[in-house]
Structures are given as C-alpha cells and as structure tokens.
mmCIF file of C-alpha atoms in Angstrom:
data_model
loop_
_atom_site.group_PDB
_atom_site.id
_atom_site.type_symbol
_atom_site.label_atom_id
_atom_site.label_comp_id
_atom_site.label_asym_id
_atom_site.label_seq_id
_atom_site.Cartn_x
_atom_site.Cartn_y
_atom_site.Cartn_z
ATOM 1 C CA UNK A 27 121.131 -68.291 15.231
ATOM 2 C CA UNK A 28 120.868 -72.063 14.893
ATOM 3 C CA UNK A 29 123.625 -74.554 15.537
ATOM 4 C CA UNK A 30 123.839 -75.117 11.794
ATOM 5 C CA UNK A 31 124.574 -71.405 11.228
ATOM 6 C CA UNK A 32 127.166 -71.334 14.019
ATOM 7 C CA UNK A 33 128.916 -74.277 12.403
ATOM 8 C CA UNK A 34 128.883 -72.556 9.010
ATOM 9 C CA UNK A 35 130.441 -69.396 10.474
ATOM 10 C CA UNK A 36 133.210 -71.454 12.092
ATOM 11 C CA UNK A 37 133.969 -73.376 8.902
ATOM 12 C CA UNK A 38 133.812 -70.324 6.621
ATOM 13 C CA UNK A 39 136.416 -68.394 8.628
ATOM 14 C CA UNK A 40 139.960 -69.380 7.524
ATOM 15 C CA UNK A 41 141.214 -68.778 11.079
ATOM 16 C CA UNK A 42 138.871 -71.422 12.527
ATOM 17 C CA UNK A 43 138.102 -73.632 9.543
ATOM 18 C CA UNK A 44 140.335 -76.424 10.867
ATOM 19 C CA UNK A 45 138.583 -76.537 14.272
ATOM 20 C CA UNK A 46 136.541 -79.760 14.545
ATOM 21 C CA UNK A 47 132.803 -79.290 15.200
ATOM 22 C CA UNK A 48 130.474 -81.911 16.669
ATOM 23 C CA UNK A 49 126.744 -81.165 16.603
ATOM 24 C CA UNK A 50 124.708 -82.563 19.518
ATOM 25 C CA UNK A 51 120.933 -82.098 19.514
ATOM 26 C CA UNK A 52 117.902 -83.416 21.339
ATOM 27 C CA UNK A 53 115.428 -81.687 18.979
ATOM 28 C CA UNK A 54 116.904 -81.924 15.464
ATOM 29 C CA UNK A 55 117.085 -85.693 15.433
ATOM 30 C CA UNK A 56 115.674 -86.745 12.064
ATOM 31 C CA UNK A 57 117.760 -88.131 9.238
ATOM 32 C CA UNK A 58 117.317 -84.846 7.339
ATOM 33 C CA UNK A 59 118.569 -82.864 10.370
ATOM 34 C CA UNK A 60 121.662 -85.009 10.747
ATOM 35 C CA UNK A 61 122.404 -84.846 7.012
ATOM 36 C CA UNK A 62 121.957 -81.043 7.009
ATOM 37 C CA UNK A 63 124.349 -80.688 9.929
ATOM 38 C CA UNK A 64 127.046 -82.731 8.196
ATOM 39 C CA UNK A 65 126.505 -80.966 4.852
ATOM 40 C CA UNK A 66 126.888 -77.547 6.539
ATOM 41 C CA UNK A 67 130.286 -78.370 8.040
ATOM 42 C CA UNK A 68 129.935 -80.547 11.130
ATOM 43 C CA UNK A 69 132.537 -83.271 11.532
ATOM 44 C CA UNK A 70 130.116 -85.459 13.499
ATOM 45 C CA UNK A 71 126.461 -85.381 14.588
ATOM 46 C CA UNK A 72 125.113 -86.979 17.770
ATOM 47 C CA UNK A 73 121.525 -87.264 18.965
ATOM 48 C CA UNK A 74 120.724 -87.032 22.655
ATOM 49 C CA UNK A 75 120.659 -88.910 24.827
ATOM 50 C CA UNK A 76 124.336 -89.707 24.196
ATOM 51 C CA UNK A 77 126.166 -92.351 26.170
ATOM 52 C CA UNK A 78 129.406 -91.037 27.754
ATOM 53 C CA UNK A 79 131.483 -93.708 26.058
ATOM 54 C CA UNK A 80 129.977 -92.871 22.677
ATOM 55 C CA UNK A 81 130.654 -89.162 23.161
ATOM 56 C CA UNK A 82 134.249 -89.803 24.234
ATOM 57 C CA UNK A 83 134.858 -92.165 21.318
ATOM 58 C CA UNK A 84 133.372 -89.673 18.832
ATOM 59 C CA UNK A 85 135.524 -86.820 20.155
ATOM 60 C CA UNK A 86 138.628 -89.032 20.039
ATOM 61 C CA UNK A 87 137.936 -90.175 16.469
ATOM 62 C CA UNK A 88 137.193 -86.621 15.316
ATOM 63 C CA UNK A 89 140.416 -85.278 16.814
ATOM 64 C CA UNK A 90 142.401 -88.154 15.335
ATOM 65 C CA UNK A 91 141.020 -87.435 11.883
ATOM 66 C CA UNK A 92 141.551 -83.665 12.270
ATOM 67 C CA UNK A 93 145.161 -84.114 13.340
ATOM 68 C CA UNK A 94 145.872 -86.496 10.478
ATOM 69 C CA UNK A 95 144.311 -84.070 8.006
ATOM 70 C CA UNK A 96 146.306 -81.184 9.448
ATOM 71 C CA UNK A 97 149.544 -83.180 9.155
ATOM 72 C CA UNK A 98 148.706 -84.010 5.550
ATOM 73 C CA UNK A 99 147.911 -80.370 4.761
ATOM 74 C CA UNK A 100 151.101 -79.185 6.456
ATOM 75 C CA UNK A 101 153.160 -81.756 4.556
ATOM 76 C CA UNK A 102 151.570 -80.734 1.258
ATOM 77 C CA UNK A 103 152.244 -77.075 2.038
ATOM 78 C CA UNK A 104 155.865 -77.806 2.923
ATOM 79 C CA UNK A 105 156.382 -79.933 -0.186
ATOM 80 C CA UNK A 106 155.031 -77.067 -2.274
ATOM 81 C CA UNK A 107 157.458 -74.727 -0.515
ATOM 82 C CA UNK A 108 160.303 -77.196 -1.011
ATOM 83 C CA UNK A 109 159.577 -77.407 -4.727
ATOM 84 C CA UNK A 110 159.467 -73.617 -5.103
ATOM 85 C CA UNK A 111 162.566 -73.055 -2.993
ATOM 86 C CA UNK A 112 164.499 -75.808 -4.766
ATOM 87 C CA UNK A 113 164.047 -73.831 -7.974
ATOM 88 C CA UNK A 114 165.508 -70.822 -6.144
ATOM 89 C CA UNK A 115 168.487 -72.950 -5.040
ATOM 90 C CA UNK A 116 169.287 -73.955 -8.605
ATOM 91 C CA UNK A 117 168.839 -70.350 -9.759
ATOM 92 C CA UNK A 118 171.552 -69.071 -7.382
ATOM 93 C CA UNK A 119 174.303 -67.424 -9.403
ATOM 94 C CA UNK A 120 177.094 -68.084 -6.893
ATOM 95 C CA UNK A 121 177.844 -69.773 -3.565
ATOM 96 C CA UNK A 122 177.161 -66.615 -1.565
ATOM 97 C CA UNK A 123 173.653 -66.371 -2.955
ATOM 98 C CA UNK A 124 173.162 -70.126 -2.543
ATOM 99 C CA UNK A 125 173.961 -70.144 1.189
ATOM 100 C CA UNK A 126 171.525 -67.262 1.735
ATOM 101 C CA UNK A 127 168.753 -69.006 -0.192
ATOM 102 C CA UNK A 128 169.421 -72.245 1.719
ATOM 103 C CA UNK A 129 169.077 -70.530 5.098
ATOM 104 C CA UNK A 130 165.987 -68.655 3.959
ATOM 105 C CA UNK A 131 164.380 -71.824 2.600
ATOM 106 C CA UNK A 132 164.883 -73.756 5.846
ATOM 107 C CA UNK A 133 163.582 -70.814 7.905
ATOM 108 C CA UNK A 134 160.454 -70.526 5.753
ATOM 109 C CA UNK A 135 159.695 -74.263 5.846
ATOM 110 C CA UNK A 136 160.408 -74.901 9.545
ATOM 111 C CA UNK A 137 159.647 -71.410 10.935
ATOM 112 C CA UNK A 138 162.626 -71.258 13.248
ATOM 113 C CA UNK A 139 166.143 -69.831 13.471
ATOM 114 C CA UNK A 140 168.441 -71.486 10.950
ATOM 115 C CA UNK A 141 172.114 -71.556 10.043
ATOM 116 C CA UNK A 142 173.393 -72.783 6.687
ATOM 117 C CA UNK A 143 177.047 -73.583 6.063
ATOM 118 C CA UNK A 144 178.966 -74.464 2.913
ATOM 119 C CA UNK A 145 182.368 -74.165 1.245
ATOM 120 C CA UNK A 146 182.577 -72.199 -2.004
ATOM 121 C CA UNK A 147 184.124 -73.772 -5.124
ATOM 122 C CA UNK A 148 187.153 -71.574 -4.408
ATOM 123 C CA UNK A 149 187.507 -73.095 -0.914
ATOM 124 C CA UNK A 150 186.146 -70.259 1.243
ATOM 125 C CA UNK A 151 183.690 -71.275 3.999
ATOM 126 C CA UNK A 152 180.440 -69.308 4.224
ATOM 127 C CA UNK A 153 177.768 -69.179 6.906
ATOM 128 C CA UNK A 154 174.281 -67.674 6.578
ATOM 129 C CA UNK A 155 171.895 -67.310 9.514
ATOM 130 C CA UNK A 156 168.374 -65.937 9.985
ATOM 131 C CA UNK A 157 168.286 -64.616 13.553
ATOM 132 C CA UNK A 158 168.727 -61.102 14.825
ATOM 133 C CA UNK A 159 172.220 -59.677 15.130
ATOM 134 C CA UNK A 160 172.960 -57.252 17.935
ATOM 135 C CA UNK A 161 172.242 -54.356 15.617
ATOM 136 C CA UNK A 162 168.916 -55.958 14.655
ATOM 137 C CA UNK A 163 169.637 -56.002 10.929
ATOM 138 C CA UNK A 164 169.153 -59.700 10.215
ATOM 139 C CA UNK A 165 165.699 -60.967 9.283
ATOM 140 C CA UNK A 166 164.335 -64.339 8.284
ATOM 141 C CA UNK A 167 163.611 -62.997 4.791
ATOM 142 C CA UNK A 168 167.113 -61.511 4.406
ATOM 143 C CA UNK A 169 169.712 -63.890 5.880
ATOM 144 C CA UNK A 170 173.054 -62.447 6.873
ATOM 145 C CA UNK A 171 176.127 -64.096 5.346
ATOM 146 C CA UNK A 172 179.382 -64.363 7.274
ATOM 147 C CA UNK A 173 182.761 -65.752 6.260
ATOM 148 C CA UNK A 174 184.748 -67.928 8.613
ATOM 149 C CA UNK A 175 188.438 -68.752 8.368
ATOM 150 C CA UNK A 176 187.926 -72.520 8.598
ATOM 151 C CA UNK A 177 185.547 -75.102 9.937
ATOM 152 C CA UNK A 178 186.037 -75.799 13.643
ATOM 153 C CA UNK A 179 188.142 -78.912 14.106
ATOM 154 C CA UNK A 180 186.641 -80.711 17.078
ATOM 155 C CA UNK A 181 186.655 -84.400 17.892
ATOM 156 C CA UNK A 182 184.523 -86.513 20.168
ATOM 157 C CA UNK A 183 186.034 -88.787 22.862
ATOM 158 C CA UNK A 184 186.486 -91.583 20.303
ATOM 159 C CA UNK A 185 188.654 -89.324 18.161
ATOM 160 C CA UNK A 186 186.163 -88.920 15.310
ATOM 161 C CA UNK A 187 185.701 -85.485 13.806
ATOM 162 C CA UNK A 188 182.443 -83.838 14.798
ATOM 163 C CA UNK A 189 180.133 -82.475 12.094
ATOM 164 C CA UNK A 190 180.598 -78.900 10.853
ATOM 165 C CA UNK A 191 178.563 -76.489 12.931
ATOM 166 C CA UNK A 192 179.497 -78.180 16.217
ATOM 167 C CA UNK A 193 181.030 -75.002 17.642
ATOM 168 C CA UNK A 194 180.355 -72.036 15.383
ATOM 169 C CA UNK A 195 180.497 -68.673 17.154
ATOM 170 C CA UNK A 196 177.618 -67.333 15.030
ATOM 171 C CA UNK A 197 175.090 -69.865 16.337
ATOM 172 C CA UNK A 198 172.375 -68.264 18.495
ATOM 173 C CA UNK A 199 171.935 -69.301 22.139
ATOM 174 C CA UNK A 200 169.079 -71.667 21.328
ATOM 175 C CA UNK A 201 171.309 -73.622 18.947
ATOM 176 C CA UNK A 202 174.496 -73.661 21.040
ATOM 177 C CA UNK A 203 173.399 -76.779 22.906
ATOM 178 C CA UNK A 204 173.753 -79.872 20.629
ATOM 179 C CA UNK A 205 170.734 -81.414 22.352
ATOM 180 C CA UNK A 206 168.542 -78.484 21.290
ATOM 181 C CA UNK A 207 169.451 -78.394 17.626
ATOM 182 C CA UNK A 208 169.106 -80.592 14.574
ATOM 183 C CA UNK A 209 172.101 -80.754 12.230
ATOM 184 C CA UNK A 210 171.845 -82.309 8.773
ATOM 185 C CA UNK A 211 174.792 -82.772 6.415
ATOM 186 C CA UNK A 212 174.519 -83.217 2.646
ATOM 187 C CA UNK A 213 177.132 -84.019 0.021
ATOM 188 C CA UNK A 214 176.811 -84.431 -3.727
ATOM 189 C CA UNK A 215 179.948 -86.600 -3.671
ATOM 190 C CA UNK A 216 181.733 -88.285 -0.784
ATOM 191 C CA UNK A 217 184.935 -86.282 -1.279
ATOM 192 C CA UNK A 218 183.208 -82.888 -1.467
ATOM 193 C CA UNK A 219 182.939 -80.449 1.470
ATOM 194 C CA UNK A 220 179.442 -80.716 2.940
ATOM 195 C CA UNK A 221 176.447 -78.438 2.976
ATOM 196 C CA UNK A 222 175.158 -78.172 6.551
ATOM 197 C CA UNK A 223 171.800 -76.912 7.826
ATOM 198 C CA UNK A 224 171.320 -76.332 11.568
ATOM 199 C CA UNK A 225 167.779 -75.847 12.923
ATOM 200 C CA UNK A 226 166.038 -75.960 16.269
ATOM 201 C CA UNK A 227 165.292 -79.531 17.378
ATOM 202 C CA UNK A 228 161.763 -78.442 18.312
ATOM 203 C CA UNK A 229 161.046 -77.602 14.664
ATOM 204 C CA UNK A 230 162.014 -81.059 13.373
ATOM 205 C CA UNK A 231 159.958 -83.567 15.351
ATOM 206 C CA UNK A 232 158.478 -86.072 12.891
ATOM 207 C CA UNK A 233 159.909 -88.391 10.224
ATOM 208 C CA UNK A 234 158.283 -86.157 7.597
ATOM 209 C CA UNK A 235 160.136 -83.140 9.024
ATOM 210 C CA UNK A 236 163.437 -85.021 8.956
ATOM 211 C CA UNK A 237 162.838 -86.138 5.381
ATOM 212 C CA UNK A 238 162.059 -82.589 4.274
ATOM 213 C CA UNK A 239 165.182 -81.218 5.944
ATOM 214 C CA UNK A 240 167.292 -83.960 4.370
ATOM 215 C CA UNK A 241 165.816 -83.255 0.934
ATOM 216 C CA UNK A 242 166.470 -79.540 1.282
ATOM 217 C CA UNK A 243 170.069 -80.146 2.371
ATOM 218 C CA UNK A 244 170.679 -82.547 -0.498
ATOM 219 C CA UNK A 245 169.122 -80.146 -3.005
ATOM 220 C CA UNK A 246 171.469 -77.411 -1.774
ATOM 221 C CA UNK A 247 174.445 -79.781 -2.050
ATOM 222 C CA UNK A 248 173.497 -80.658 -5.632
ATOM 223 C CA UNK A 249 173.070 -76.963 -6.503
ATOM 224 C CA UNK A 250 176.516 -76.277 -5.030
ATOM 225 C CA UNK A 251 177.960 -79.136 -7.071
ATOM 226 C CA UNK A 252 176.482 -77.590 -10.214
ATOM 227 C CA UNK A 253 178.092 -74.261 -9.320
ATOM 228 C CA UNK A 254 181.389 -76.044 -8.655
ATOM 229 C CA UNK A 255 181.253 -77.868 -11.998
ATOM 230 C CA UNK A 256 180.469 -74.631 -13.806
ATOM 231 C CA UNK A 257 183.289 -72.842 -11.976
ATOM 232 C CA UNK A 258 185.803 -75.561 -12.839
ATOM 233 C CA UNK A 259 184.732 -75.760 -16.475
ATOM 234 C CA UNK A 260 184.670 -71.981 -16.779
ATOM 235 C CA UNK A 261 188.157 -71.670 -15.277
ATOM 236 C CA UNK A 262 189.460 -74.385 -17.609
ATOM 237 C CA UNK A 263 187.895 -72.723 -20.627
ATOM 238 C CA UNK A 264 189.284 -69.309 -19.671
ATOM 239 C CA UNK A 265 192.746 -70.838 -19.202
ATOM 240 C CA UNK A 266 192.490 -72.412 -22.649
ATOM 241 C CA UNK A 267 191.250 -69.158 -24.162
ATOM 242 C CA UNK A 268 194.103 -67.165 -22.638
ATOM 243 C CA UNK A 269 196.607 -69.719 -23.924
ATOM 244 C CA UNK A 270 195.589 -68.615 -27.426
ATOM 245 C CA UNK A 271 196.552 -64.997 -26.672
ATOM 246 C CA UNK A 272 200.035 -63.437 -26.770
ATOM 247 C CA UNK A 273 202.155 -64.090 -23.682
ATOM 248 C CA UNK A 274 203.807 -60.667 -24.039
ATOM 249 C CA UNK A 275 203.871 -57.611 -26.266
ATOM 250 C CA UNK A 276 206.883 -56.747 -28.411
ATOM 251 C CA UNK A 277 209.203 -53.959 -27.268
ATOM 252 C CA UNK A 278 209.451 -51.486 -30.133
ATOM 253 C CA UNK A 279 210.444 -47.820 -30.539
ATOM 254 C CA UNK A 280 207.468 -47.340 -32.847
ATOM 255 C CA UNK A 281 204.868 -47.335 -30.046
ATOM 256 C CA UNK A 282 204.250 -47.845 -26.334
ATOM 257 C CA UNK A 283 202.095 -50.960 -26.148
ATOM 258 C CA UNK A 284 199.848 -52.058 -23.294
ATOM 259 C CA UNK A 285 196.853 -54.358 -23.087
ATOM 260 C CA UNK A 286 193.973 -54.919 -20.656
ATOM 261 C CA UNK A 287 191.947 -58.026 -21.420
ATOM 262 C CA UNK A 288 189.008 -58.483 -19.035
ATOM 263 C CA UNK A 289 185.418 -59.719 -19.405
ATOM 264 C CA UNK A 290 182.599 -57.230 -18.944
ATOM 265 C CA UNK A 291 181.458 -59.103 -15.803
ATOM 266 C CA UNK A 292 182.554 -62.019 -13.634
ATOM 267 C CA UNK A 293 179.894 -64.263 -15.166
ATOM 268 C CA UNK A 294 180.664 -63.440 -18.777
ATOM 269 C CA UNK A 295 181.147 -66.576 -20.854
ATOM 270 C CA UNK A 296 184.311 -67.195 -22.833
ATOM 271 C CA UNK A 297 184.342 -65.962 -26.385
ATOM 272 C CA UNK A 298 186.353 -65.236 -29.489
ATOM 273 C CA UNK A 299 187.908 -61.837 -28.671
ATOM 274 C CA UNK A 300 191.614 -61.602 -29.489
ATOM 275 C CA UNK A 301 194.447 -59.172 -30.036
ATOM 276 C CA UNK A 302 197.881 -59.373 -31.635
ATOM 277 C CA UNK A 303 200.998 -57.202 -31.849
ATOM 278 C CA UNK A 304 204.018 -58.240 -33.887
ATOM 279 C CA UNK A 305 207.153 -56.514 -35.143
ATOM 280 C CA UNK A 306 207.980 -57.376 -38.761
ATOM 281 C CA UNK A 307 210.715 -56.172 -41.111
ATOM 282 C CA UNK A 308 208.102 -53.919 -42.699
ATOM 283 C CA UNK A 309 207.015 -52.345 -39.410
ATOM 284 C CA UNK A 310 204.730 -52.817 -36.422
ATOM 285 C CA UNK A 311 201.426 -54.643 -36.825
ATOM 286 C CA UNK A 312 198.608 -54.388 -34.230
ATOM 287 C CA UNK A 313 195.297 -56.167 -34.675
ATOM 288 C CA UNK A 314 192.137 -56.596 -32.602
ATOM 289 C CA UNK A 315 189.438 -59.038 -33.598
ATOM 290 C CA UNK A 316 186.502 -61.159 -32.555
ATOM 291 C CA UNK A 317 185.032 -64.450 -33.649
ATOM 292 C CA UNK A 318 181.297 -64.336 -32.959
ATOM 293 C CA UNK A 319 180.034 -66.529 -30.154
ATOM 294 C CA UNK A 320 180.405 -67.207 -26.417
ATOM 295 C CA UNK A 321 181.607 -70.784 -26.307
ATOM 296 C CA UNK A 322 184.685 -72.948 -26.367
ATOM 297 C CA UNK A 323 184.175 -73.395 -30.118
ATOM 298 C CA UNK A 324 184.483 -69.631 -30.627
ATOM 299 C CA UNK A 325 187.684 -69.600 -28.574
ATOM 300 C CA UNK A 326 189.130 -72.480 -30.613
ATOM 301 C CA UNK A 327 188.389 -70.719 -33.917
ATOM 302 C CA UNK A 328 189.818 -67.510 -32.443
ATOM 303 C CA UNK A 329 193.083 -69.321 -31.715
ATOM 304 C CA UNK A 330 193.343 -70.525 -35.306
ATOM 305 C CA UNK A 331 192.587 -67.063 -36.702
ATOM 306 C CA UNK A 332 195.094 -65.338 -34.438
ATOM 307 C CA UNK A 333 197.930 -67.778 -35.191
ATOM 308 C CA UNK A 334 197.191 -67.532 -38.907
ATOM 309 C CA UNK A 335 197.212 -63.714 -38.725
ATOM 310 C CA UNK A 336 200.599 -63.806 -36.992
ATOM 311 C CA UNK A 337 202.007 -66.186 -39.588
ATOM 312 C CA UNK A 338 200.748 -64.111 -42.542
ATOM 313 C CA UNK A 339 202.089 -60.894 -41.001
ATOM 314 C CA UNK A 340 205.486 -62.468 -40.315
ATOM 315 C CA UNK A 341 205.703 -63.431 -43.989
ATOM 316 C CA UNK A 342 205.382 -59.738 -44.869
ATOM 317 C CA UNK A 343 202.015 -59.770 -46.616
ATOM 318 C CA UNK A 344 200.169 -56.435 -46.880
ATOM 319 C CA UNK A 345 197.001 -55.914 -44.812
ATOM 320 C CA UNK A 346 194.534 -56.538 -47.632
ATOM 321 C CA UNK A 347 196.178 -59.856 -48.469
ATOM 322 C CA UNK A 348 196.246 -60.949 -44.831
ATOM 323 C CA UNK A 349 192.558 -60.142 -44.369
ATOM 324 C CA UNK A 350 191.673 -61.976 -47.566
ATOM 325 C CA UNK A 351 193.630 -65.022 -46.381
ATOM 326 C CA UNK A 352 191.902 -64.897 -42.994
ATOM 327 C CA UNK A 353 188.549 -64.702 -44.742
ATOM 328 C CA UNK A 354 189.393 -67.790 -46.784
ATOM 329 C CA UNK A 355 190.698 -69.618 -43.677
ATOM 330 C CA UNK A 356 187.557 -68.869 -41.692
ATOM 331 C CA UNK A 357 185.344 -70.124 -44.522
ATOM 332 C CA UNK A 358 187.419 -73.308 -44.773
ATOM 333 C CA UNK A 359 187.809 -74.346 -41.125
ATOM 334 C CA UNK A 360 184.478 -73.108 -39.744
ATOM 335 C CA UNK A 361 181.765 -72.598 -42.377
ATOM 336 C CA UNK A 362 179.087 -70.264 -41.059
ATOM 337 C CA UNK A 363 181.380 -68.537 -38.567
ATOM 338 C CA UNK A 364 181.585 -64.753 -38.421
ATOM 339 C CA UNK A 365 184.756 -62.862 -37.575
ATOM 340 C CA UNK A 366 185.829 -59.234 -37.453
ATOM 341 C CA UNK A 367 189.358 -57.849 -37.471
ATOM 342 C CA UNK A 368 190.610 -54.254 -37.092
ATOM 343 C CA UNK A 369 194.149 -53.735 -38.368
ATOM 344 C CA UNK A 370 196.622 -50.982 -37.521
ATOM 345 C CA UNK A 371 200.155 -50.816 -38.936
ATOM 346 C CA UNK A 372 203.240 -48.602 -38.688
ATOM 347 C CA UNK A 373 205.980 -48.599 -41.297
ATOM 348 C CA UNK A 374 208.399 -46.340 -39.421
ATOM 349 C CA UNK A 375 208.906 -44.581 -36.088
ATOM 350 C CA UNK A 376 207.886 -41.255 -37.659
ATOM 351 C CA UNK A 377 204.501 -42.522 -38.766
ATOM 352 C CA UNK A 378 203.080 -44.178 -35.657
ATOM 353 C CA UNK A 379 200.071 -45.727 -37.299
ATOM 354 C CA UNK A 380 198.164 -45.831 -40.516
ATOM 355 C CA UNK A 381 194.415 -45.676 -40.941
ATOM 356 C CA UNK A 382 192.905 -48.880 -39.618
ATOM 357 C CA UNK A 383 191.598 -51.374 -42.103
ATOM 358 C CA UNK A 384 188.503 -53.320 -41.058
ATOM 359 C CA UNK A 385 187.198 -56.487 -42.647
ATOM 360 C CA UNK A 386 184.465 -58.918 -41.749
ATOM 361 C CA UNK A 387 184.468 -62.588 -42.726
ATOM 362 C CA UNK A 388 181.046 -64.132 -43.038
ATOM 363 C CA UNK A 389 180.141 -67.405 -44.675
#
C-alpha cells in the first residue's frame, strides 16, 4: 500500500477524516507526485531532504488551519442545532414544555449537564435539568422538570441580589461551585422574570460559545414572552366571554337548573357558545346556542344574540317569533355569520318542557 492509498483511507473514514496528513517522500518528488498527493487528501507535501525548521513550520501551519476549520465546522453545526432547537422553543405549548426544551437544547449544543430556570406566566417557578437523579431516571434527551417555591434570595457583600440559580438545591455537584459553572440570564423585557441557563464552565470556553448560549437564552425568553402574551390575551378574552353569560340561573319550581360551562381542553380558543334561562309570565325558557367561530368576534356576536334572545323572551314572544327575530338580527349585525339555537320551554309546573325547537341562522 502506497502513502497515497494510506492517506485516502484516513480521509475517507469519517472517524479520522479531520486528522491532518502531511506526505513526506524522498522518491515521489516530481510535480505530478506532489499534485497527486494533495489531490488524494494530503494537507501538505514535503520532499526530502527537509530542513527541521521547514518541517516544524509546515506542521504548525497545518495544525493551525485544521483547528480553524474544526472551529468553523463546530460553529456551523451548533448554529444549525440552534436554528432547529429555536423552532422547538417557539413550538412549546406551555411553560413546562418550554423549560424542558430549553434544557434539552443547551445539553445538545454544549454536551454537558444543564439546568434551565424560568417563571411561568402564572408566577410559578420551574426548573429543568439533564443530569441523573438518584433513581437514574433523568436523561439528557428527557429533562426532568421540578417546581420550586421561590427563587433563592441571596445577596453578595455589596447587597446586590445574586442571579437566579446561585443556590438551587437541584444543581449537580459539578455546578454547585460558581467558579465551575456558566450562568446566563435572558429577559424579553426588563420588568419580566428572567430565563436562566446554567452550564458547566468547561463547555463554554470561547466567545462563539458564549454568543450561542446567549442567543439560546434570549430565544427562550422571547418564546416565554409569547406564551405570556397569549396567556394574558386568552385570559382577558375568556373573562370577556364569560361576562356575556348569565351570572346566575333563576330559581323556579318548574325545573331544577344547573350548568357546567367548560372548554373541551385547556388550550381551546374562545368561541360563541352560550346558554340562557329566564322565567317569564308565560313560563320557563331555556336556550343553548352557538355562534360559529373561535375568536373574540364570535364571542362578541354571541353576546349580542344572547341579550337579544333574553329581551325577546321577556317581552313574551313565542319561540318561532324569537328565532325569526334572532335570524334577522344575526343577518343585520354580522352578515355571513352562522348561529344555532336550541330552545326548550315550560308553560307550567306540570309540563316540565316542550319539544325543543331548533333553528339555524345563516347568511
């Protein structure tokens, strides 16, 4: 096997492809030989006799180039990971999932034990870490999430508050010592609770490493801010929607009334579902309806429809007239909207309910 073939085997194996190779020959010394050696993978080609200084300078230059290339490749790989994991951060459905993805992302990029800390939009602190618990259940690809009552309140000798994570009981031994860890804090806004990532100091050694960790922390903080904004807007919209619904049900001998009004899941958007129960001189009226859509607009139209239904019923109109009026109202205030209403009435205590009447408004 020639030196050219040895070089090709080294460069064709992914495990050794990054190893620099310098060909030195006293026989293959022509221009064609040197060109063939470089074409087949050699990083440099020297012809004997070689002066010691020339050999040392060539080795130094080759190693310098190899290290620079490896740093560039590592940075490109980490940036690719950061881009992919940032998408995962913004795809997190809630703060609990976000803190897990944050810890996992830092562990994958820096290949070390990691802790991630944040405060949920509801004010509950969460910690996720990627090292082994005593029972051995935690893994880097499945971070464990723990809740803590509050951030530790510690101050340095000057009286300034120390960063979150300064004394968390869940930190592993290698991160207990502040000198052996790297802590980065990110905030979307100055007044917001921070997102904190704690890694081993040995894993963050270059300016590129620090920049990557800072970018990851800031991306997590921005994702948390998006979750917080959604949570606040969702809570406001739900409050507004519920303000359109009856505060209480009428007490009547005609029927025992109860209501349970809950979304199908915690992440269900607001919508146009409504109910109504009203006692009139003619009897008890119960209605359930829905304005199509999952938005604040649907809730607003629902409020108008429900208040109109209550007003028409209080005036003593029969069901068919009320439904016709609602149909006309819906076509007037919200052209193109679709609504459905199921009506149940009772004219006396002896006849608890009549057959429900159902009508759909569509324009």
